[in-house]
N, CA, C and O atoms as a GROMACS GRO file, in nm:
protein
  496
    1UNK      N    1   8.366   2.716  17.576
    1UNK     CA    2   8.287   2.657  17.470
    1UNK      C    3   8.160   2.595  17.529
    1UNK      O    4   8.168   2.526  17.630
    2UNK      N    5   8.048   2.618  17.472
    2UNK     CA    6   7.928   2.587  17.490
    2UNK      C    7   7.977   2.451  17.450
    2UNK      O    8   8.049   2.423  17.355
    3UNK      N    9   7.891   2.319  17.600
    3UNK     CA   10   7.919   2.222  17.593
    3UNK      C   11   7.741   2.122  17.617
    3UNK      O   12   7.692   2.152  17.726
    4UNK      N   13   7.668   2.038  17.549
    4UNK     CA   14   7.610   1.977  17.589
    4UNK      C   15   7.662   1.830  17.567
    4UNK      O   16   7.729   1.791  17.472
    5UNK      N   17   7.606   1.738  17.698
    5UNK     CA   18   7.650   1.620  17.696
    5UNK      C   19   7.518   1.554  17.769
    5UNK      O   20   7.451   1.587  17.867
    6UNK      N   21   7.511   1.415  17.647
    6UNK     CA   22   7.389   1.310  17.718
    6UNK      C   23   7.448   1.213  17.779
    6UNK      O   24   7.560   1.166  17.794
    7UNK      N   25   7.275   1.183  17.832
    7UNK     CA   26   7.346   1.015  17.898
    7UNK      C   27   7.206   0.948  17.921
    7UNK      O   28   7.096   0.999  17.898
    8UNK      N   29   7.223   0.868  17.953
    8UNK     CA   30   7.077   0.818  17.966
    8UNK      C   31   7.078   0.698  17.885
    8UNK      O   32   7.055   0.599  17.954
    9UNK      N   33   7.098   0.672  17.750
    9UNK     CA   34   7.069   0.573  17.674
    9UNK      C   35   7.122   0.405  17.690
    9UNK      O   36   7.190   0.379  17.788
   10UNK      N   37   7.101   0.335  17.628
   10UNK     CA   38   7.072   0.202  17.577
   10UNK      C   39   6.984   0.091  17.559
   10UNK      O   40   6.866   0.104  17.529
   11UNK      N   41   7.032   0.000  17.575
   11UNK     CA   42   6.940  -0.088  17.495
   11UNK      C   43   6.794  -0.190  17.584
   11UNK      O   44   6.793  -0.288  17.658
   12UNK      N   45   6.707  -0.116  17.537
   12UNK     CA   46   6.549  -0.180  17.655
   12UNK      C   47   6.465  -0.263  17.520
   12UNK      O   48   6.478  -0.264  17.397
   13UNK      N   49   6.396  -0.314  17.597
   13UNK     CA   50   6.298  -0.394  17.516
   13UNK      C   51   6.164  -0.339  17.467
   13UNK      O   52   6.107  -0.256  17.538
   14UNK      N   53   6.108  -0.378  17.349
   14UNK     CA   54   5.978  -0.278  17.320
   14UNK      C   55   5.945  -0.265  17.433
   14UNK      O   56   6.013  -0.316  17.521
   15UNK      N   57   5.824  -0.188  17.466
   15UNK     CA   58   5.724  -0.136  17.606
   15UNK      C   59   5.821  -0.051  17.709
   15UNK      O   60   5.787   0.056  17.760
   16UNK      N   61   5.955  -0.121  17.733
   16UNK     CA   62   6.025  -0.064  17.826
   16UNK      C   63   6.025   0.114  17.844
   16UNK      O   64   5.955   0.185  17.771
   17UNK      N   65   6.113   0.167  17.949
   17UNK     CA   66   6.120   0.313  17.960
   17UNK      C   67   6.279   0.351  17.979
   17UNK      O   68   6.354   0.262  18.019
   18UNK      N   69   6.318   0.453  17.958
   18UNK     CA   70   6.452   0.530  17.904
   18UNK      C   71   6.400   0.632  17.989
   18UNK      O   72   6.280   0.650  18.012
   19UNK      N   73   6.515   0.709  18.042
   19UNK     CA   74   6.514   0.843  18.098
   19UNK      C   75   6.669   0.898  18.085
   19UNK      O   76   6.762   0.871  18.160
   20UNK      N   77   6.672   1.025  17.915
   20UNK     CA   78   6.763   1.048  17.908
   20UNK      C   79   6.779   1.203  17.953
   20UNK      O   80   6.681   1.276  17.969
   21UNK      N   81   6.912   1.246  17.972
   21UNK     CA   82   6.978   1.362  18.031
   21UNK      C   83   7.039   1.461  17.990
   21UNK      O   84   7.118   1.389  17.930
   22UNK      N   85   7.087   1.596  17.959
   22UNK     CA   86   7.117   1.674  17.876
   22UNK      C   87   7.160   1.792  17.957
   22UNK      O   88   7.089   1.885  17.995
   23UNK      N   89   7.296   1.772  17.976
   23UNK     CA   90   7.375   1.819  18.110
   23UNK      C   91   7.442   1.961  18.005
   23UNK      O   92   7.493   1.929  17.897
   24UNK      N   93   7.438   2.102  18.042
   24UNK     CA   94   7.438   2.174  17.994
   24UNK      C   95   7.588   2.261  18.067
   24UNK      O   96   7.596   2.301  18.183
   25UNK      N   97   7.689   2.271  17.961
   25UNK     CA   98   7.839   2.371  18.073
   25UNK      C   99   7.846   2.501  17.967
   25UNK      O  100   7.851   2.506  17.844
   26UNK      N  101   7.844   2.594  18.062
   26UNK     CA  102   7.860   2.712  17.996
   26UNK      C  103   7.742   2.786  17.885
   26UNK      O  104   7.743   2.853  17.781
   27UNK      N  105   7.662   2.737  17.962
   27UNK     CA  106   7.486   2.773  17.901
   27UNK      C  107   7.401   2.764  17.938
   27UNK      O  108   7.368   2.648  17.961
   28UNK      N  109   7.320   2.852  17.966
   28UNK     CA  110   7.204   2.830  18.035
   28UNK      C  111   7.083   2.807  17.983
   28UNK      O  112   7.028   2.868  17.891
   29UNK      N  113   7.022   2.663  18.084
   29UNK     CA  114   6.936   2.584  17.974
   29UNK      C  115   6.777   2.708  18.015
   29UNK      O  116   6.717   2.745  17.914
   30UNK      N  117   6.731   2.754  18.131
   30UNK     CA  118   6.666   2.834  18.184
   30UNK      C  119   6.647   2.920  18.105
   30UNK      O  120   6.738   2.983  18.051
   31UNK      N  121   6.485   2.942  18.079
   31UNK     CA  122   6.470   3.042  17.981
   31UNK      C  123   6.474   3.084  17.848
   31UNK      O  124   6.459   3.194  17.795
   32UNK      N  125   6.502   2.947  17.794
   32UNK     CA  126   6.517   2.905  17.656
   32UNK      C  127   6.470   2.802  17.583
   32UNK      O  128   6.484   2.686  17.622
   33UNK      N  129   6.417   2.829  17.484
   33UNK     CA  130   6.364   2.664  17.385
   33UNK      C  131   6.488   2.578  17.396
   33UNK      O  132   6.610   2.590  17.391
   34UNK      N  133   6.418   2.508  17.410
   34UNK     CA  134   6.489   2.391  17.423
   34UNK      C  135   6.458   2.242  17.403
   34UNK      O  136   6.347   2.202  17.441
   35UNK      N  137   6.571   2.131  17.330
   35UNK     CA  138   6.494   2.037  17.211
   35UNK      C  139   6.568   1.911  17.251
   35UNK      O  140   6.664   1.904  17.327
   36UNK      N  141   6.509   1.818  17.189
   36UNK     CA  142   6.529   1.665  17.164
   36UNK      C  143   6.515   1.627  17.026
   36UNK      O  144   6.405   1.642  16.974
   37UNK      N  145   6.614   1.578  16.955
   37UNK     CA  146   6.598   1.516  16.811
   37UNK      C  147   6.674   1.392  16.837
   37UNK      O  148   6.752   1.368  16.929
   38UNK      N  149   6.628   1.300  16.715
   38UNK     CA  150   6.684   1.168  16.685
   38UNK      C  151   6.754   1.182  16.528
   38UNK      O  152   6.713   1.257  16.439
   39UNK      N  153   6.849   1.105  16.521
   39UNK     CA  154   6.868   1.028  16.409
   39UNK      C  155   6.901   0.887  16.393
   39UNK      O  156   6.941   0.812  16.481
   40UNK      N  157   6.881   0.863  16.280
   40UNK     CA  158   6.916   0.757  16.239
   40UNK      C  159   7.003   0.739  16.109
   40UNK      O  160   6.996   0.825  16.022
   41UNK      N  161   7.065   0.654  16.098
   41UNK     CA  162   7.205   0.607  15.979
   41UNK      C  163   7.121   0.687  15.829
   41UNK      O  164   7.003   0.674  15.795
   42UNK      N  165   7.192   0.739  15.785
   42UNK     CA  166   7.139   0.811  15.601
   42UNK      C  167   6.996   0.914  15.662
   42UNK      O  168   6.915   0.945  15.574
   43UNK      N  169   6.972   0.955  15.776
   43UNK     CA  170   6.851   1.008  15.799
   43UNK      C  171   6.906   1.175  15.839
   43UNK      O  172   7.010   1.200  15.902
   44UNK      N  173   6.817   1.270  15.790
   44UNK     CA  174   6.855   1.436  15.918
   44UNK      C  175   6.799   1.373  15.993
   44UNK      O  176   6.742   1.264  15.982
   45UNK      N  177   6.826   1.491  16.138
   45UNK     CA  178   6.786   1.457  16.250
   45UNK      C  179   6.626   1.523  16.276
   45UNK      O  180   6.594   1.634  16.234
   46UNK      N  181   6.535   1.434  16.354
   46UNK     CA  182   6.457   1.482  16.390
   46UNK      C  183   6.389   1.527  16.440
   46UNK      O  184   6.438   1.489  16.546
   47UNK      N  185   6.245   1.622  16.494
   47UNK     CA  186   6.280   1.658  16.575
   47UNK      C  187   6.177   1.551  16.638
   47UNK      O  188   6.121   1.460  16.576
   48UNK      N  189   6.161   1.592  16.826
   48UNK     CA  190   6.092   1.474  16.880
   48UNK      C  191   6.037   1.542  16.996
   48UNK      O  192   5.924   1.501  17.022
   49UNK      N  193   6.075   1.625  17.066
   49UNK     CA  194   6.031   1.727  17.141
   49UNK      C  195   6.117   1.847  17.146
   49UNK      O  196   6.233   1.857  17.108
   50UNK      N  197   6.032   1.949  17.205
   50UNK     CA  198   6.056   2.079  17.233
   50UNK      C  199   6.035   2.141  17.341
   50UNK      O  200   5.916   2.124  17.367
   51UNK      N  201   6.081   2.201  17.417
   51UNK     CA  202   6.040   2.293  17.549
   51UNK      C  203   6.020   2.416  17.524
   51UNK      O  204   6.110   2.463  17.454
   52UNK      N  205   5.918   2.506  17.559
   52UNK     CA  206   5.937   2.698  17.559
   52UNK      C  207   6.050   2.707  17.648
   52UNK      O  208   6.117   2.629  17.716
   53UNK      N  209   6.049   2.853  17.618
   53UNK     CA  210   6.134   2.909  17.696
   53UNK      C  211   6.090   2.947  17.838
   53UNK      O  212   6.172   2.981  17.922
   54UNK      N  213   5.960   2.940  17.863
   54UNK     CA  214   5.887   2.951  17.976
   54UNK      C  215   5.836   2.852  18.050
   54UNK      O  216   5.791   2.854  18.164
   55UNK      N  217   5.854   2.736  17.944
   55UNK     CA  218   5.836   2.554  18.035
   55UNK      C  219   5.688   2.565  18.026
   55UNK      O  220   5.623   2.474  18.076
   56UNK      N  221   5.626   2.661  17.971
   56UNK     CA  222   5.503   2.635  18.007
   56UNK      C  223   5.410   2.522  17.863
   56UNK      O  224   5.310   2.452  17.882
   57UNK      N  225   5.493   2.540  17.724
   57UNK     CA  226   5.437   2.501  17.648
   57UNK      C  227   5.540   2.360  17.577
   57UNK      O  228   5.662   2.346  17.581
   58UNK      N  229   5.433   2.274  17.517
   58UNK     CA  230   5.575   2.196  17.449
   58UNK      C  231   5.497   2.147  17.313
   58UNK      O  232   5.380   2.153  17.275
   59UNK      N  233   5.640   2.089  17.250
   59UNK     CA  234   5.597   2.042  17.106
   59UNK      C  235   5.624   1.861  17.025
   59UNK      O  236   5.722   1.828  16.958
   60UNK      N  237   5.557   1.812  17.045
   60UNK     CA  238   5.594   1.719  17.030
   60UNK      C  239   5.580   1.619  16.864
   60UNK      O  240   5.482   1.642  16.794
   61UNK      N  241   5.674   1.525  16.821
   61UNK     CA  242   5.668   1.469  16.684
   61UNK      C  243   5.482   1.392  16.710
   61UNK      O  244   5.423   1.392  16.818
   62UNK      N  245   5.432   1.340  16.592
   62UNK     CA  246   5.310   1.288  16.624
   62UNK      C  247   5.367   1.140  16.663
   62UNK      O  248   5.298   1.057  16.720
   63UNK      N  249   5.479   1.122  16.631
   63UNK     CA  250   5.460   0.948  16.657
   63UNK      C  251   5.513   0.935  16.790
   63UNK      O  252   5.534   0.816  16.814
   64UNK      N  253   5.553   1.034  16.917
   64UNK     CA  254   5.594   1.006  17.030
   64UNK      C  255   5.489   1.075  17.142
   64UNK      O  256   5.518   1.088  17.260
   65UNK      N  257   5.356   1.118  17.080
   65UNK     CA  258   5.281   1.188  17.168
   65UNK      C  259   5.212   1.078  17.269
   65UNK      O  260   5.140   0.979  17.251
   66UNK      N  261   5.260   1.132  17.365
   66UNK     CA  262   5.088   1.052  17.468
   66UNK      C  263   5.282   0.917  17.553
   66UNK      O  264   5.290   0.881  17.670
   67UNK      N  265   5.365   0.890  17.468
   67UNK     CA  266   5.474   0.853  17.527
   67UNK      C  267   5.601   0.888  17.583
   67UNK      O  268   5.675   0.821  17.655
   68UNK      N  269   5.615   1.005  17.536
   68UNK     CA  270   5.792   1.104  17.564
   68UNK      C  271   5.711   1.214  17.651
   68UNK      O  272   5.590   1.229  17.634
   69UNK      N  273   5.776   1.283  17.736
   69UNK     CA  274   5.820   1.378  17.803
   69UNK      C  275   5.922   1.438  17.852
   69UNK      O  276   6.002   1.397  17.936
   70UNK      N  277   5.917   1.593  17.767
   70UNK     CA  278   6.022   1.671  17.791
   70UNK      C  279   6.017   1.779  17.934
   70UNK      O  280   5.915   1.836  17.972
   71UNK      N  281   6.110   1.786  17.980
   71UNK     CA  282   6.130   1.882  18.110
   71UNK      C  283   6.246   1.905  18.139
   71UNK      O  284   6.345   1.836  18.115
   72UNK      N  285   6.237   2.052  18.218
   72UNK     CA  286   6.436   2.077  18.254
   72UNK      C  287   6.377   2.108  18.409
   72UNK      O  288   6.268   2.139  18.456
   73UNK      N  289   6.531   2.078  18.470
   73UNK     CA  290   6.575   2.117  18.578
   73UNK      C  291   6.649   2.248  18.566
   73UNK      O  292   6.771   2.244  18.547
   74UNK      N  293   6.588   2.360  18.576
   74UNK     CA  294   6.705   2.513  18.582
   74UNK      C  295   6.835   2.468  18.705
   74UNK      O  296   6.950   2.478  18.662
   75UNK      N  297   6.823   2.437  18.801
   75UNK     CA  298   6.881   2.451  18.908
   75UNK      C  299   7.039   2.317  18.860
   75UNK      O  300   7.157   2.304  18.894
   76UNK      N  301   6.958   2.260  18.785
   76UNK     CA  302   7.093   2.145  18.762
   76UNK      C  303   7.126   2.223  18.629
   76UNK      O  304   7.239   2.226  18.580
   77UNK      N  305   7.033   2.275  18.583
   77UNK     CA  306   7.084   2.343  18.445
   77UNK      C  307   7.074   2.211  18.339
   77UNK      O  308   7.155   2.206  18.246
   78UNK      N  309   6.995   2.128  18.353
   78UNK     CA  310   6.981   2.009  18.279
   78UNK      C  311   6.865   1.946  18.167
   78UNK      O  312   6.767   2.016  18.194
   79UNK      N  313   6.838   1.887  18.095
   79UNK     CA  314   6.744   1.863  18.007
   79UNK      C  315   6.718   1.731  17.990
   79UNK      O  316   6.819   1.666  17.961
   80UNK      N  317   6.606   1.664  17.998
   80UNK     CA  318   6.561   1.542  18.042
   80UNK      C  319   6.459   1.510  17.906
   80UNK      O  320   6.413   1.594  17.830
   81UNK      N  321   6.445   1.408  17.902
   81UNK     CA  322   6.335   1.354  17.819
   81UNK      C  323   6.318   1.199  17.858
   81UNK      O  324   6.407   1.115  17.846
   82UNK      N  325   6.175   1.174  17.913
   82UNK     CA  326   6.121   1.073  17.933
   82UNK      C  327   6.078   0.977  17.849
   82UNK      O  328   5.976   1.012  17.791
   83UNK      N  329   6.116   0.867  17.819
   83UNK     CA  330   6.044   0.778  17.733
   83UNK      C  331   5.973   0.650  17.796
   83UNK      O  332   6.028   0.558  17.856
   84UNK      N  333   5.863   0.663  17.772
   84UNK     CA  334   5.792   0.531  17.823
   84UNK      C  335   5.714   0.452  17.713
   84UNK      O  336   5.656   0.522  17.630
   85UNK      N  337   5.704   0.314  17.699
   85UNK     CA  338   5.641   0.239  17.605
   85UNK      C  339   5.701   0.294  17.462
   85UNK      O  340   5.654   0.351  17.364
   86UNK      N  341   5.834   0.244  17.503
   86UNK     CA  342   5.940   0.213  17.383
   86UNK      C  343   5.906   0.157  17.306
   86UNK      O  344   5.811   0.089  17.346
   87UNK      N  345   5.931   0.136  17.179
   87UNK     CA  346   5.883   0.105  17.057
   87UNK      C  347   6.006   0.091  16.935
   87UNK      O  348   6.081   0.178  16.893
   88UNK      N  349   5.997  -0.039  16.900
   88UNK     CA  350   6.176  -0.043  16.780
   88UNK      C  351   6.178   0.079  16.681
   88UNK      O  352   6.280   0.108  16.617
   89UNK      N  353   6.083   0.135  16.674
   89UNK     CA  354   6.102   0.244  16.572
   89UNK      C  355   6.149   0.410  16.687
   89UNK      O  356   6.176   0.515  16.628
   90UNK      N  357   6.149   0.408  16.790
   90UNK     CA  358   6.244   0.491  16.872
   90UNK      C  359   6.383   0.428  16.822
   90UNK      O  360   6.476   0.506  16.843
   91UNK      N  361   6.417   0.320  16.769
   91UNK     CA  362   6.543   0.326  16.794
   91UNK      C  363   6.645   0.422  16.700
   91UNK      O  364   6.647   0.442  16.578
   92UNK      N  365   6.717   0.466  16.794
   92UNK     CA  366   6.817   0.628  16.686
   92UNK      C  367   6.891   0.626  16.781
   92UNK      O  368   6.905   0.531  16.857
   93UNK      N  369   6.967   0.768  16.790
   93UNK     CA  370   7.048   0.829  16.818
   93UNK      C  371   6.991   0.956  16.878
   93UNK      O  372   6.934   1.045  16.816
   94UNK      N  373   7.015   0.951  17.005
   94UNK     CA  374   6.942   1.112  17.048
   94UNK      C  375   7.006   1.188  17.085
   94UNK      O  376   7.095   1.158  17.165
   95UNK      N  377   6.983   1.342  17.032
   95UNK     CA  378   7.051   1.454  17.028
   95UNK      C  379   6.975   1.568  17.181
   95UNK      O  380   6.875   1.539  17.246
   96UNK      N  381   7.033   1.650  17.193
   96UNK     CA  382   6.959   1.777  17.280
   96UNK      C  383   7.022   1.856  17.235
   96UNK      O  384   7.145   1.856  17.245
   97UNK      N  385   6.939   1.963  17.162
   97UNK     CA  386   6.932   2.134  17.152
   97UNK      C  387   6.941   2.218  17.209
   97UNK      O  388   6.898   2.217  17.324
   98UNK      N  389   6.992   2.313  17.164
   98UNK     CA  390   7.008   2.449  17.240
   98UNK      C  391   7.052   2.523  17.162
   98UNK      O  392   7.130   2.482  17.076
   99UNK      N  393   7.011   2.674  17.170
   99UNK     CA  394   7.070   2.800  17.128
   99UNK      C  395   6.963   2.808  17.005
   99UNK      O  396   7.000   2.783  16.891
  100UNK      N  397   6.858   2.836  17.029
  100UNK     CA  398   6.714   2.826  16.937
  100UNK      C  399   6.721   2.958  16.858
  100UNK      O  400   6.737   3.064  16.917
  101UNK      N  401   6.707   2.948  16.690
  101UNK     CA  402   6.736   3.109  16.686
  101UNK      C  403   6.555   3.150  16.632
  101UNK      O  404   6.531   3.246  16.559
  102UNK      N  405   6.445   3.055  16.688
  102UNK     CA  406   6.320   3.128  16.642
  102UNK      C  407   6.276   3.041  16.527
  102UNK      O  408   6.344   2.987  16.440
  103UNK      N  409   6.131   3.039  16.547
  103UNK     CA  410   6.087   2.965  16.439
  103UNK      C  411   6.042   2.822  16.452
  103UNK      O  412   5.989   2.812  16.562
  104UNK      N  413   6.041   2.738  16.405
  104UNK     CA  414   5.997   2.604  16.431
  104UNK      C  415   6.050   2.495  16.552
  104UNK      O  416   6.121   2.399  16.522
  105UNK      N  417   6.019   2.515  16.656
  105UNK     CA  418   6.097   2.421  16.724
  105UNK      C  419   6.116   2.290  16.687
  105UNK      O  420   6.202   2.246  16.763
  106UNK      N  421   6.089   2.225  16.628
  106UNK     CA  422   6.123   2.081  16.594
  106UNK      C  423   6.200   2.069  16.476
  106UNK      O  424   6.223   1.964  16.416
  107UNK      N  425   6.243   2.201  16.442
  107UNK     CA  426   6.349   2.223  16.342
  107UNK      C  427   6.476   2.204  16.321
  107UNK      O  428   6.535   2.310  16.338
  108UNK      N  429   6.550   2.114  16.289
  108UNK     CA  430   6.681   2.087  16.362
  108UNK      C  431   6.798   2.239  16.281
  108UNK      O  432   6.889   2.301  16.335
  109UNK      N  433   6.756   2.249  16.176
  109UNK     CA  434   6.845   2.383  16.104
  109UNK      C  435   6.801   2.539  16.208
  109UNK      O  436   6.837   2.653  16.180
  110UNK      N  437   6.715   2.498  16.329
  110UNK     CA  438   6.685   2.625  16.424
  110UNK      C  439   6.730   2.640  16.552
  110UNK      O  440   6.694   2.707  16.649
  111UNK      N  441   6.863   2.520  16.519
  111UNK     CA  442   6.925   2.517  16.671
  111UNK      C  443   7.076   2.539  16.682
  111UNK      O  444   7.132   2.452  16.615
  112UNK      N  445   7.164   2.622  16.743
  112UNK     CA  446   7.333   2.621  16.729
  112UNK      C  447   7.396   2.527  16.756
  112UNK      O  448   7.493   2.483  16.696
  113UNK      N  449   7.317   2.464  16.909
  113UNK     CA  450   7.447   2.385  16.965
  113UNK      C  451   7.359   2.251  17.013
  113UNK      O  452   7.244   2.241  17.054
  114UNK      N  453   7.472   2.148  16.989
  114UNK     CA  454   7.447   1.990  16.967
  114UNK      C  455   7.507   1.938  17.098
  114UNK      O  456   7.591   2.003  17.161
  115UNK      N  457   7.465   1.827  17.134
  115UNK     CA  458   7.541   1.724  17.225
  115UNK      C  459   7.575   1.625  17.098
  115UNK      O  460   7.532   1.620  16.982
  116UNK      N  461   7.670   1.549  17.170
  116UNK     CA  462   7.732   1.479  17.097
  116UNK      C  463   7.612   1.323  17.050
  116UNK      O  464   7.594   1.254  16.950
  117UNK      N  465   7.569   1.330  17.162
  117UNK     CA  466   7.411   1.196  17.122
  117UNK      C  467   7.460   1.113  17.211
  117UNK      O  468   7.574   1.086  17.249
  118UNK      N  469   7.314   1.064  17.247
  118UNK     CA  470   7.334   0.859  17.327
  118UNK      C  471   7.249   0.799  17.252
  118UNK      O  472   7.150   0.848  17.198
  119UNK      N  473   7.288   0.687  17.246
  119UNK     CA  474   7.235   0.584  17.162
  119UNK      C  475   7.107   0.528  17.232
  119UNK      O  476   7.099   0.498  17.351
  120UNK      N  477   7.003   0.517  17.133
  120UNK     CA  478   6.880   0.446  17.224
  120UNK      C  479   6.852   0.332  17.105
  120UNK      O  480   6.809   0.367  16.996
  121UNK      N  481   6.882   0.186  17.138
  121UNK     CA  482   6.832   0.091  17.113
  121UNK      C  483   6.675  -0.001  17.154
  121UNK      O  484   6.653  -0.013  17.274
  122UNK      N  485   6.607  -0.041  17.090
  122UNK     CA  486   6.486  -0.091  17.141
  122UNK      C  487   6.451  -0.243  17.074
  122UNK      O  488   6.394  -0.229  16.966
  123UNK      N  489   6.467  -0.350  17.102
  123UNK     CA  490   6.416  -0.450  17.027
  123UNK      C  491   6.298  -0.532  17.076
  123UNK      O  492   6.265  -0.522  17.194
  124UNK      N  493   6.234  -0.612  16.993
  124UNK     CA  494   6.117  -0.636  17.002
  124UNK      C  495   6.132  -0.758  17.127
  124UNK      O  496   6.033  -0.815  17.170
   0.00000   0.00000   0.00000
């Protein structure tokens, strides 16, 4: 079974930085779109970044540009997203994507397979 699992999260203060993880078994993250969404309580998930499948291009929500960065490690087979100058409205639940079937990357109905989420808290 295609397995993703995070880690990375909890609780920092506005401005602070997060560096979460997206550890990939039985799939290869290499060579594939590949995503970051949030949710929050009564909310879909959204999206927040995106990777090509070639690493060369990415996609990002407007309210995390110029602060998040997405990147994988092929060799760990892993998926990372950087957050710097945290902000209480980051605070959610973050997901990582995989199994992209085309189409909008920041789409959460364009992805198969879920990690279970880490929690990212931020208070002022």
């Amino acid at each position: 079974q295609v397995q993703l699992v995070e880690a990375g999260g909890g609780s920092v203060q506005a401005g602070g930085s997060l560096r979460l993880s997206c550890a990939a078994s039985e799939y290869t993250l290499r060579n594939k779109v590949v995503a970051w969404f949030r949710q929050t309580p009564g909310k879909g998930r959204e999206g927040v970044a995106a990777l090509s499948a070639g690493g060369t291009a990415t996609w990002y929500a407007d309210s995390v540009k110029g602060r998040f960065t997405i990147s994988r490690d092929s060799v760990k087979n892993t998926l990372y997203l950087q957050m710097n100058s945290l902000k209480p409205e980051d605070t959610a639940m973050y997901y990582c994507a995989a199994g992209f079937r085309g189409g909008d990357p920041l789409r959460e109905t364009n992805y198969d397979y879920w990690g279970q989420g880490t929690q990212v808290t931020v208070s002022s």
